[in-house]
mmCIF file of C-alpha atoms in Angstrom:
data_model
loop_
_atom_site.group_PDB
_atom_site.id
_atom_site.type_symbol
_atom_site.label_atom_id
_atom_site.label_comp_id
_atom_site.label_asym_id
_atom_site.label_seq_id
_atom_site.Cartn_x
_atom_site.Cartn_y
_atom_site.Cartn_z
ATOM 1 C CA MET E 1 -15.536 -24.861 -2.678
ATOM 2 C CA LYS E 2 -18.469 -25.857 -4.961
ATOM 3 C CA ALA E 3 -20.399 -23.122 -6.359
ATOM 4 C CA THR E 4 -23.513 -23.654 -4.244
ATOM 5 C CA ASP E 5 -21.096 -23.627 -0.816
ATOM 6 C CA LEU E 6 -19.803 -20.128 -2.199
ATOM 7 C CA GLN E 7 -23.148 -18.716 -2.926
ATOM 8 C CA ASN E 8 -24.227 -19.569 0.800
ATOM 9 C CA LEU E 9 -21.107 -17.791 2.048
ATOM 10 C CA ASN E 10 -21.710 -14.731 4.176
ATOM 11 C CA ILE E 11 -18.541 -12.561 4.273
ATOM 12 C CA ALA E 12 -17.832 -9.605 6.155
ATOM 13 C CA ILE E 13 -14.852 -7.438 5.485
ATOM 14 C CA ILE E 14 -13.374 -4.904 7.992
ATOM 15 C CA GLY E 15 -11.995 -1.927 6.145
ATOM 16 C CA ALA E 16 -12.627 -0.555 2.641
ATOM 17 C CA GLY E 17 -9.153 0.377 1.697
ATOM 18 C CA TYR E 18 -7.254 -1.084 -1.167
ATOM 19 C CA GLY E 19 -7.327 -4.895 0.104
ATOM 20 C CA GLY E 20 -10.786 -4.462 1.462
ATOM 21 C CA ALA E 21 -12.515 -3.188 -1.648
ATOM 22 C CA ALA E 22 -10.452 -5.472 -4.127
ATOM 23 C CA SER E 23 -11.404 -8.443 -2.061
ATOM 24 C CA ALA E 24 -15.124 -7.197 -1.937
ATOM 25 C CA LYS E 25 -14.820 -7.482 -5.851
ATOM 26 C CA ALA E 26 -13.180 -10.505 -6.267
ATOM 27 C CA LEU E 27 -15.176 -12.577 -3.619
ATOM 28 C CA SER E 28 -18.661 -11.142 -4.781
ATOM 29 C CA LEU E 29 -17.800 -12.526 -8.292
ATOM 30 C CA LEU E 30 -17.506 -16.079 -6.594
ATOM 31 C CA GLY E 31 -21.192 -15.585 -5.619
ATOM 32 C CA ALA E 32 -20.681 -15.041 -2.081
ATOM 33 C CA THR E 33 -22.601 -12.463 -0.070
ATOM 34 C CA VAL E 34 -20.478 -9.848 1.036
ATOM 35 C CA ASN E 35 -20.444 -6.716 3.221
ATOM 36 C CA VAL E 36 -17.673 -4.442 3.814
ATOM 37 C CA TYR E 37 -17.819 -2.413 7.272
ATOM 38 C CA GLU E 38 -15.489 0.795 7.308
ATOM 39 C CA GLN E 39 -15.040 2.872 10.291
ATOM 40 C CA ALA E 40 -14.770 6.163 8.488
ATOM 41 C CA SER E 41 -17.863 8.252 7.869
ATOM 42 C CA LYS E 42 -16.827 8.853 4.079
ATOM 43 C CA ILE E 43 -14.480 7.172 1.683
ATOM 44 C CA GLY E 44 -11.134 9.368 1.200
ATOM 45 C CA GLU E 45 -7.671 8.783 0.653
ATOM 46 C CA VAL E 46 -4.956 11.449 1.165
ATOM 47 C CA GLY E 47 -1.371 11.171 -0.043
ATOM 48 C CA ALA E 48 -0.161 11.212 -3.758
ATOM 49 C CA GLY E 49 0.627 8.777 -6.362
ATOM 50 C CA ILE E 50 1.463 5.096 -6.402
ATOM 51 C CA GLY E 51 2.314 2.469 -9.137
ATOM 52 C CA LEU E 52 -0.143 -0.452 -9.925
ATOM 53 C CA ARG E 53 2.216 -3.299 -11.162
ATOM 54 C CA PRO E 54 1.416 -5.397 -14.191
ATOM 55 C CA SER E 55 0.444 -8.286 -11.937
ATOM 56 C CA THR E 56 -2.287 -5.998 -10.041
ATOM 57 C CA MET E 57 -3.423 -4.694 -13.418
ATOM 58 C CA ASP E 58 -4.209 -8.185 -14.375
ATOM 59 C CA ARG E 59 -6.134 -9.045 -11.554
ATOM 60 C CA PHE E 60 -8.340 -6.132 -12.232
ATOM 61 C CA ARG E 61 -8.689 -7.448 -15.879
ATOM 62 C CA GLN E 62 -9.713 -10.773 -14.393
ATOM 63 C CA TRP E 63 -12.272 -8.788 -12.213
ATOM 64 C CA GLY E 64 -13.734 -6.662 -14.942
ATOM 65 C CA SER E 65 -12.232 -3.561 -13.215
ATOM 66 C CA PHE E 66 -9.407 -2.829 -15.725
ATOM 67 C CA GLU E 67 -11.096 -0.078 -17.755
ATOM 68 C CA ALA E 68 -12.117 1.817 -14.237
ATOM 69 C CA ILE E 69 -8.673 2.040 -13.117
ATOM 70 C CA ALA E 70 -7.051 2.632 -16.464
ATOM 71 C CA ALA E 71 -9.483 5.603 -16.965
ATOM 72 C CA VAL E 72 -7.888 7.214 -13.981
ATOM 73 C CA SER E 73 -4.395 6.429 -14.560
ATOM 74 C CA SER E 74 -1.383 6.450 -16.646
ATOM 75 C CA PRO E 75 0.589 3.581 -18.322
ATOM 76 C CA SER E 76 4.416 3.591 -17.611
ATOM 77 C CA ASP E 77 7.101 1.767 -19.335
ATOM 78 C CA THR E 78 10.094 2.190 -17.130
ATOM 79 C CA PHE E 79 11.468 3.438 -13.701
ATOM 80 C CA GLU E 80 14.719 5.302 -13.532
ATOM 81 C CA ILE E 81 17.215 5.751 -10.473
ATOM 82 C CA LEU E 82 19.511 8.802 -10.728
ATOM 83 C CA THR E 83 21.761 10.566 -8.361
ATOM 84 C CA ALA E 84 20.645 13.765 -6.443
ATOM 85 C CA ASP E 85 22.315 15.947 -8.976
ATOM 86 C CA ASN E 86 20.331 14.144 -11.858
ATOM 87 C CA ASN E 87 23.072 11.823 -13.309
ATOM 88 C CA PRO E 88 21.585 8.393 -14.423
ATOM 89 C CA ILE E 89 22.223 5.182 -12.231
ATOM 90 C CA MET E 90 20.064 2.794 -14.152
ATOM 91 C CA GLU E 91 16.732 2.376 -16.237
ATOM 92 C CA GLU E 92 14.617 -0.521 -16.352
ATOM 93 C CA ALA E 93 11.466 -1.651 -17.882
ATOM 94 C CA TRP E 94 8.863 -2.455 -15.327
ATOM 95 C CA PRO E 95 8.909 -6.278 -14.493
ATOM 96 C CA GLY E 96 6.047 -8.327 -15.762
ATOM 97 C CA ILE E 97 5.054 -6.192 -18.660
ATOM 98 C CA ASN E 98 4.801 -9.153 -21.000
ATOM 99 C CA ASP E 99 3.827 -12.016 -18.468
ATOM 100 C CA PHE E 100 0.134 -12.012 -19.682
ATOM 101 C CA GLU E 101 -1.647 -12.660 -22.622
ATOM 102 C CA VAL E 102 -2.059 -8.863 -23.324
ATOM 103 C CA GLU E 103 0.734 -6.514 -22.540
ATOM 104 C CA THR E 104 0.075 -4.935 -19.480
ATOM 105 C CA LYS E 105 1.758 -2.011 -18.170
ATOM 106 C CA THR E 106 2.287 -0.544 -14.670
ATOM 107 C CA HIS E 107 -0.024 2.088 -14.065
ATOM 108 C CA LEU E 108 0.604 5.247 -12.298
ATOM 109 C CA ILE E 109 -2.489 6.621 -10.177
ATOM 110 C CA HIS E 110 -3.443 9.076 -7.317
ATOM 111 C CA ARG E 111 -4.430 7.120 -4.185
ATOM 112 C CA GLY E 112 -7.745 9.142 -4.157
ATOM 113 C CA ASP E 113 -8.447 8.282 -7.734
ATOM 114 C CA PHE E 114 -7.629 4.524 -6.859
ATOM 115 C CA ILE E 115 -9.888 4.031 -4.031
ATOM 116 C CA ASP E 116 -12.605 5.875 -5.806
ATOM 117 C CA ALA E 117 -12.437 3.400 -8.699
ATOM 118 C CA LEU E 118 -12.188 0.379 -6.442
ATOM 119 C CA ILE E 119 -15.307 1.384 -4.470
ATOM 120 C CA GLY E 120 -17.003 2.581 -7.830
ATOM 121 C CA VAL E 121 -16.961 -1.037 -9.027
ATOM 122 C CA LEU E 122 -18.970 -2.333 -6.048
ATOM 123 C CA PRO E 123 -22.752 -2.802 -5.840
ATOM 124 C CA GLU E 124 -24.617 -0.285 -4.196
ATOM 125 C CA GLY E 125 -25.176 -0.811 -0.660
ATOM 126 C CA MET E 126 -22.151 -3.109 -0.071
ATOM 127 C CA VAL E 127 -19.964 -0.810 1.619
ATOM 128 C CA HIS E 128 -21.194 0.325 5.309
ATOM 129 C CA LEU E 129 -19.724 3.555 6.442
ATOM 130 C CA GLY E 130 -19.557 4.673 10.130
ATOM 131 C CA HIS E 131 -18.883 1.166 11.486
ATOM 132 C CA LYS E 132 -15.926 0.839 13.779
ATOM 133 C CA LEU E 133 -15.290 -2.593 15.022
ATOM 134 C CA ILE E 134 -14.865 -2.863 18.781
ATOM 135 C CA GLU E 135 -14.995 -6.642 19.353
ATOM 136 C CA ILE E 136 -14.744 -9.753 17.358
ATOM 137 C CA GLN E 137 -15.817 -13.242 18.926
ATOM 138 C CA ASP E 138 -14.542 -16.270 16.839
ATOM 139 C CA GLN E 139 -16.554 -18.950 17.513
ATOM 140 C CA GLY E 140 -15.101 -21.511 15.226
ATOM 141 C CA ALA E 141 -17.082 -22.142 12.121
ATOM 142 C CA THR E 142 -18.519 -18.342 12.396
ATOM 143 C CA SER E 143 -17.580 -15.173 14.005
ATOM 144 C CA VAL E 144 -19.700 -12.379 15.702
ATOM 145 C CA LEU E 145 -18.553 -8.822 15.145
ATOM 146 C CA THR E 146 -19.749 -5.904 17.315
ATOM 147 C CA PHE E 147 -19.437 -2.427 16.072
ATOM 148 C CA ALA E 148 -19.301 0.842 18.097
ATOM 149 C CA ASN E 149 -22.708 1.947 16.809
ATOM 150 C CA GLY E 150 -24.507 -0.929 18.126
ATOM 151 C CA THR E 151 -24.630 -3.303 15.135
ATOM 152 C CA VAL E 152 -23.935 -6.831 15.685
ATOM 153 C CA VAL E 153 -23.093 -9.149 12.553
ATOM 154 C CA GLU E 154 -22.370 -12.849 12.361
ATOM 155 C CA ALA E 155 -20.459 -14.029 9.449
ATOM 156 C CA ASP E 156 -18.897 -17.456 7.862
ATOM 157 C CA LEU E 157 -15.863 -15.634 7.063
ATOM 158 C CA VAL E 158 -14.379 -12.446 8.394
ATOM 159 C CA ILE E 159 -11.487 -10.571 6.645
ATOM 160 C CA GLY E 160 -9.683 -8.291 8.409
ATOM 161 C CA ALA E 161 -8.437 -5.486 5.993
ATOM 162 C CA ASP E 162 -8.162 -2.942 8.564
ATOM 163 C CA GLY E 163 -4.718 -1.596 8.269
ATOM 164 C CA ILE E 164 -1.489 -1.277 10.254
ATOM 165 C CA LYS E 165 -3.582 -0.630 13.408
ATOM 166 C CA SER E 166 -5.802 -3.674 12.721
ATOM 167 C CA VAL E 167 -8.427 -4.494 15.407
ATOM 168 C CA VAL E 168 -8.710 -8.034 14.155
ATOM 169 C CA ARG E 169 -5.169 -8.609 14.270
ATOM 170 C CA LYS E 170 -4.676 -7.483 17.915
ATOM 171 C CA ALA E 171 -7.607 -9.338 19.069
ATOM 172 C CA LEU E 172 -6.885 -13.025 17.452
ATOM 173 C CA PHE E 173 -3.297 -13.019 16.155
ATOM 174 C CA GLY E 174 -1.080 -10.963 18.400
ATOM 175 C CA ASP E 175 -0.349 -7.292 19.251
ATOM 176 C CA ASN E 176 2.195 -6.836 16.656
ATOM 177 C CA GLN E 177 2.881 -2.773 17.185
ATOM 178 C CA PRO E 178 3.590 -0.435 14.359
ATOM 179 C CA VAL E 179 7.475 -0.178 14.097
ATOM 180 C CA PHE E 180 9.340 2.915 13.334
ATOM 181 C CA SER E 181 11.439 3.102 10.473
ATOM 182 C CA GLY E 182 13.527 6.039 11.367
ATOM 183 C CA GLU E 183 12.099 7.961 8.521
ATOM 184 C CA HIS E 184 9.589 10.551 7.442
ATOM 185 C CA ALA E 185 7.522 10.647 4.196
ATOM 186 C CA TYR E 186 6.414 14.281 2.888
ATOM 187 C CA ARG E 187 4.008 13.874 -0.072
ATOM 188 C CA ALA E 188 2.424 16.624 -2.301
ATOM 189 C CA VAL E 189 0.859 16.810 -5.657
ATOM 190 C CA ILE E 190 1.878 19.740 -7.739
ATOM 191 C CA SER E 191 1.023 20.762 -11.447
ATOM 192 C CA MET E 192 3.050 19.587 -14.009
ATOM 193 C CA GLU E 193 4.109 23.031 -15.013
ATOM 194 C CA GLU E 194 5.848 23.328 -11.472
ATOM 195 C CA ALA E 195 8.101 20.246 -12.665
ATOM 196 C CA ALA E 196 10.093 22.470 -14.885
ATOM 197 C CA ASP E 197 11.450 20.299 -17.667
ATOM 198 C CA MET E 198 12.127 17.389 -15.690
ATOM 199 C CA ILE E 199 9.030 15.516 -16.706
ATOM 200 C CA ASN E 200 8.240 14.557 -20.331
ATOM 201 C CA ASP E 201 6.799 11.029 -20.130
ATOM 202 C CA ASP E 202 4.968 8.778 -17.746
ATOM 203 C CA ASN E 203 7.662 7.011 -15.945
ATOM 204 C CA LEU E 204 8.663 6.920 -12.461
ATOM 205 C CA ARG E 205 12.275 8.526 -11.291
ATOM 206 C CA MET E 206 13.940 8.230 -7.881
ATOM 207 C CA PHE E 207 16.858 10.607 -6.945
ATOM 208 C CA ILE E 208 18.957 9.326 -4.339
ATOM 209 C CA GLY E 209 20.951 11.553 -2.030
ATOM 210 C CA ARG E 210 22.599 10.899 1.263
ATOM 211 C CA GLY E 211 19.728 10.199 3.874
ATOM 212 C CA THR E 212 17.067 11.388 1.569
ATOM 213 C CA LYS E 213 15.336 9.985 -1.694
ATOM 214 C CA VAL E 214 13.053 11.856 -3.838
ATOM 215 C CA TYR E 215 10.376 10.267 -6.152
ATOM 216 C CA LEU E 216 8.812 11.862 -8.983
ATOM 217 C CA LEU E 217 5.875 10.084 -10.267
ATOM 218 C CA PRO E 218 3.906 11.558 -13.010
ATOM 219 C CA LEU E 219 0.148 11.748 -13.178
ATOM 220 C CA ARG E 220 -0.090 13.185 -16.533
ATOM 221 C CA HIS E 221 -3.667 12.073 -16.978
ATOM 222 C CA ARG E 222 -4.247 14.828 -14.296
ATOM 223 C CA ASN E 223 -1.399 17.079 -15.650
ATOM 224 C CA GLN E 224 0.002 16.703 -12.105
ATOM 225 C CA LEU E 225 3.169 15.183 -10.741
ATOM 226 C CA SER E 226 3.379 13.313 -7.324
ATOM 227 C CA PHE E 227 6.637 14.783 -5.513
ATOM 228 C CA ASP E 228 7.536 12.479 -2.667
ATOM 229 C CA ILE E 229 10.398 12.967 -0.171
ATOM 230 C CA THR E 230 11.543 10.156 2.257
ATOM 231 C CA ALA E 231 14.258 11.233 4.505
ATOM 232 C CA LEU E 232 15.970 9.828 7.602
ATOM 233 C CA CYS E 233 14.788 11.331 10.818
ATOM 234 C CA PRO E 234 14.685 10.266 14.373
ATOM 235 C CA ASP E 235 11.296 11.979 15.349
ATOM 236 C CA SER E 236 8.767 9.139 15.545
ATOM 237 C CA THR E 237 5.855 11.368 16.202
ATOM 238 C CA TRP E 238 3.112 9.667 13.996
ATOM 239 C CA ALA E 239 2.258 13.197 12.344
ATOM 240 C CA PRO E 240 5.191 15.226 12.999
ATOM 241 C CA GLU E 241 5.111 19.073 12.400
ATOM 242 C CA VAL E 242 7.758 20.067 9.929
ATOM 243 C CA SER E 243 8.701 23.536 8.809
ATOM 244 C CA LYS E 244 9.480 24.694 5.260
ATOM 245 C CA GLU E 245 12.980 25.117 6.533
ATOM 246 C CA GLN E 246 13.422 21.743 7.522
ATOM 247 C CA LEU E 247 11.850 20.189 4.292
ATOM 248 C CA LEU E 248 14.220 22.390 2.143
ATOM 249 C CA ALA E 249 17.411 20.876 4.567
ATOM 250 C CA THR E 250 16.185 17.330 3.609
ATOM 251 C CA VAL E 251 16.950 18.147 -0.368
ATOM 252 C CA ALA E 252 19.968 20.344 0.051
ATOM 253 C CA GLY E 253 22.431 19.169 -2.798
ATOM 254 C CA PHE E 254 19.746 17.917 -5.055
ATOM 255 C CA ASP E 255 19.044 19.052 -8.463
ATOM 256 C CA GLU E 256 18.255 22.759 -8.313
ATOM 257 C CA ARG E 257 14.849 22.316 -10.086
ATOM 258 C CA ILE E 258 13.893 19.706 -7.153
ATOM 259 C CA VAL E 259 14.760 22.282 -4.482
ATOM 260 C CA ALA E 260 12.884 24.782 -6.281
ATOM 261 C CA MET E 261 9.766 22.201 -6.235
ATOM 262 C CA ALA E 262 10.338 22.203 -2.586
ATOM 263 C CA ARG E 263 10.487 25.850 -1.973
ATOM 264 C CA ASN E 264 7.389 26.463 -3.856
ATOM 265 C CA LEU E 265 5.230 23.938 -1.932
ATOM 266 C CA ASP E 266 2.383 25.280 0.230
ATOM 267 C CA MET E 267 2.998 23.414 3.425
ATOM 268 C CA ASP E 268 -0.776 22.911 4.179
ATOM 269 C CA THR E 269 -0.924 20.672 1.054
ATOM 270 C CA VAL E 270 2.080 18.301 2.292
ATOM 271 C CA SER E 271 1.242 15.041 3.684
ATOM 272 C CA ILE E 272 3.699 14.609 6.451
ATOM 273 C CA ARG E 273 3.975 11.229 8.308
ATOM 274 C CA ALA E 274 6.387 9.323 10.357
ATOM 275 C CA VAL E 275 6.911 5.938 8.538
ATOM 276 C CA TYR E 276 6.099 2.591 10.271
ATOM 277 C CA ASP E 277 5.622 -1.061 9.435
ATOM 278 C CA ILE E 278 5.039 -4.161 11.454
ATOM 279 C CA ASN E 279 7.367 -6.980 12.175
ATOM 280 C CA PRO E 280 6.162 -10.376 10.309
ATOM 281 C CA VAL E 281 2.731 -11.767 11.931
ATOM 282 C CA ASP E 282 3.411 -15.563 12.719
ATOM 283 C CA SER E 283 -0.178 -16.660 11.788
ATOM 284 C CA TRP E 284 -2.722 -14.875 9.694
ATOM 285 C CA HIS E 285 -5.962 -16.971 10.237
ATOM 286 C CA THR E 286 -8.195 -18.970 12.148
ATOM 287 C CA ASP E 287 -10.923 -21.484 10.726
ATOM 288 C CA SER E 288 -13.186 -18.427 10.061
ATOM 289 C CA VAL E 289 -11.150 -15.304 10.276
ATOM 290 C CA VAL E 290 -8.241 -14.155 8.221
ATOM 291 C CA ILE E 291 -6.084 -10.882 7.972
ATOM 292 C CA MET E 292 -4.485 -9.366 4.838
ATOM 293 C CA GLY E 293 -2.802 -6.230 3.493
ATOM 294 C CA ASP E 294 -1.370 -4.109 6.067
ATOM 295 C CA ALA E 295 -3.316 -5.672 8.877
ATOM 296 C CA ALA E 296 -1.029 -8.816 7.936
ATOM 297 C CA HIS E 297 2.201 -7.417 6.436
ATOM 298 C CA ALA E 298 2.500 -3.610 6.620
ATOM 299 C CA MET E 299 5.783 -2.796 4.811
ATOM 300 C CA LEU E 300 7.697 0.250 4.039
ATOM 301 C CA HIS E 301 7.184 1.924 0.776
ATOM 302 C CA HIS E 302 10.585 1.645 -0.778
ATOM 303 C CA GLN E 303 9.624 -1.289 -2.915
ATOM 304 C CA GLY E 304 6.154 0.346 -3.851
ATOM 305 C CA GLN E 305 4.547 -3.039 -2.833
ATOM 306 C CA GLY E 306 2.051 -2.093 -0.233
ATOM 307 C CA ALA E 307 -1.002 -1.316 -2.396
ATOM 308 C CA ASN E 308 0.188 -3.888 -4.898
ATOM 309 C CA SER E 309 0.396 -6.724 -1.944
ATOM 310 C CA ALA E 310 -3.160 -5.911 -0.742
ATOM 311 C CA ILE E 311 -4.477 -6.552 -4.352
ATOM 312 C CA MET E 312 -2.605 -9.652 -4.677
ATOM 313 C CA ASP E 313 -3.863 -10.836 -1.401
ATOM 314 C CA ALA E 314 -7.486 -10.369 -2.548
ATOM 315 C CA GLY E 315 -6.822 -12.446 -5.634
ATOM 316 C CA ALA E 316 -4.947 -15.143 -3.948
ATOM 317 C CA LEU E 317 -7.741 -15.374 -1.172
ATOM 318 C CA ALA E 318 -10.430 -15.775 -3.949
ATOM 319 C CA ASP E 319 -8.347 -18.546 -5.780
ATOM 320 C CA ALA E 320 -8.112 -20.420 -2.417
ATOM 321 C CA LEU E 321 -11.636 -20.313 -1.895
ATOM 322 C CA LEU E 322 -12.263 -21.766 -5.330
ATOM 323 C CA GLU E 323 -9.614 -24.220 -5.066
ATOM 324 C CA ALA E 324 -10.048 -25.636 -1.367
ATOM 325 C CA ASP E 325 -12.966 -27.628 -0.102
ATOM 326 C CA SER E 326 -13.764 -25.625 3.168
ATOM 327 C CA VAL E 327 -13.224 -22.025 4.360
ATOM 328 C CA ALA E 328 -10.754 -23.242 6.562
ATOM 329 C CA GLU E 329 -8.577 -25.111 4.230
ATOM 330 C CA ALA E 330 -8.802 -22.042 2.020
ATOM 331 C CA LEU E 331 -7.328 -19.729 4.637
ATOM 332 C CA ALA E 332 -4.610 -22.161 5.165
ATOM 333 C CA LEU E 333 -3.677 -22.198 1.546
ATOM 334 C CA PHE E 334 -3.893 -18.357 1.077
ATOM 335 C CA GLN E 335 -1.482 -17.920 4.093
ATOM 336 C CA ALA E 336 0.975 -20.519 2.553
ATOM 337 C CA THR E 337 0.676 -18.925 -0.689
ATOM 338 C CA ARG E 338 1.129 -15.229 0.335
ATOM 339 C CA LYS E 339 3.149 -15.053 3.473
ATOM 340 C CA PRO E 340 6.432 -16.246 2.073
ATOM 341 C CA VAL E 341 6.260 -13.540 -0.520
ATOM 342 C CA THR E 342 5.190 -10.869 1.740
ATOM 343 C CA ASP E 343 7.671 -11.818 4.491
ATOM 344 C CA GLU E 344 10.562 -11.330 1.999
ATOM 345 C CA LEU E 345 8.864 -7.884 0.804
ATOM 346 C CA GLN E 346 8.959 -6.774 4.199
ATOM 347 C CA ARG E 347 12.724 -7.644 4.611
ATOM 348 C CA ILE E 348 13.769 -6.129 1.749
ATOM 349 C CA SER E 349 11.935 -2.765 2.083
ATOM 350 C CA ARG E 350 13.904 -2.618 5.652
ATOM 351 C CA SER E 351 17.306 -2.353 3.737
ATOM 352 C CA GLY E 352 16.674 0.942 1.924
ATOM 353 C CA TRP E 353 19.595 2.914 3.710
ATOM 354 C CA SER E 354 23.266 2.385 4.122
ATOM 355 C CA GLU E 355 25.062 1.816 7.373
ATOM 356 C CA ASP E 356 27.027 5.147 6.988
ATOM 357 C CA GLU E 357 23.602 7.051 6.336
ATOM 358 C CA LEU E 358 21.899 5.149 9.685
ATOM 359 C CA ASN E 359 24.916 6.060 11.807
ATOM 360 C CA GLU E 360 24.725 9.577 10.907
ATOM 361 C CA VAL E 361 21.226 10.034 11.824
ATOM 362 C CA PHE E 362 21.152 7.462 14.742
ATOM 363 C CA PRO E 363 24.792 7.336 16.047
ATOM 364 C CA GLY E 364 25.530 4.095 17.932
ATOM 365 C CA GLN E 365 22.065 2.627 17.368
ATOM 366 C CA LYS E 366 19.622 1.746 14.546
ATOM 367 C CA PRO E 367 15.855 2.166 14.510
ATOM 368 C CA ALA E 368 13.901 -1.022 15.259
ATOM 369 C CA SER E 369 12.946 -1.472 11.716
ATOM 370 C CA GLN E 370 16.397 -1.573 10.356
ATOM 371 C CA SER E 371 17.758 -4.227 12.485
ATOM 372 C CA LYS E 372 17.817 -7.679 11.431
ATOM 373 C CA VAL E 373 14.244 -9.749 11.521
ATOM 374 C CA GLU E 374 14.220 -13.161 10.875
ATOM 375 C CA VAL E 375 11.410 -14.360 8.729
#
């Protein structure tokens, strides 16, 4: 689109998470008027650590946000996969480190620090808290948004970055309900001292047991460790109650130092969630509305690509607006560019367990997300 067209573009982004905040930065740099509407009354992100891949960090470099992210993260060279009792299976460099003009490593970061850094580089007043979307009317060239607080907004482009339970997706693109994976995720952040001698660098380690995976993700810039456990479990309660004894049972047979870390956890500090994704969404856009991130392609966390995919969506959307002649053409180009990639990531992320493991926990059946899905 021409610079004058982009400067006259009024964009409303629903959701101030990773994808929404990154889109706000990328699109505001094009000269568009951007407003972000977030239903929460304050910005916050629970959970633990994630890895931002080189391609993601390169986007931040393009947007002038690299230093803000780097200041609250640790650069990582490799990831390692080990058996439950700490015998090496493989170690590889993060892919893409040398794909750019400047060596660009994966950066390990706490989710809270990440969202704070993303929001921190946006102009003051761009993010509007306490705005829960209750209705969207797609009028073709524009759309009208109605929020629970009575605010009504009209925009030339609406971006639904409102997560796995997206209101925008349900209203316009199909009621793809969250699908239970058959897994629980237990996440905590502990001090580096509690990691015994298991961590002496900035590299991610995954330990594979039967029906359980343990991830140790160093946050050495914080002197902390992200301690994450993913375990097969038939309980689909969104936020299940899990006892210390149940948690310890999931890591039985792991290296004694991992068991000790679990035993020493304060359960009040552990984020406990059943794990969900969605089936692929057939269409992501109309002529003036588009969904992205988890709203378009929520995926399981086995590949560590959820947040990265949202950032890459933001970059691809900005690129499409620059390349196309109109908003409608840009949204079609965005979907054509990103959907094949995220469809494949969704498919791969659902193949994280062996048939024997699944049959052990789900005798005679599979959780819906582990069944074959055509994409």
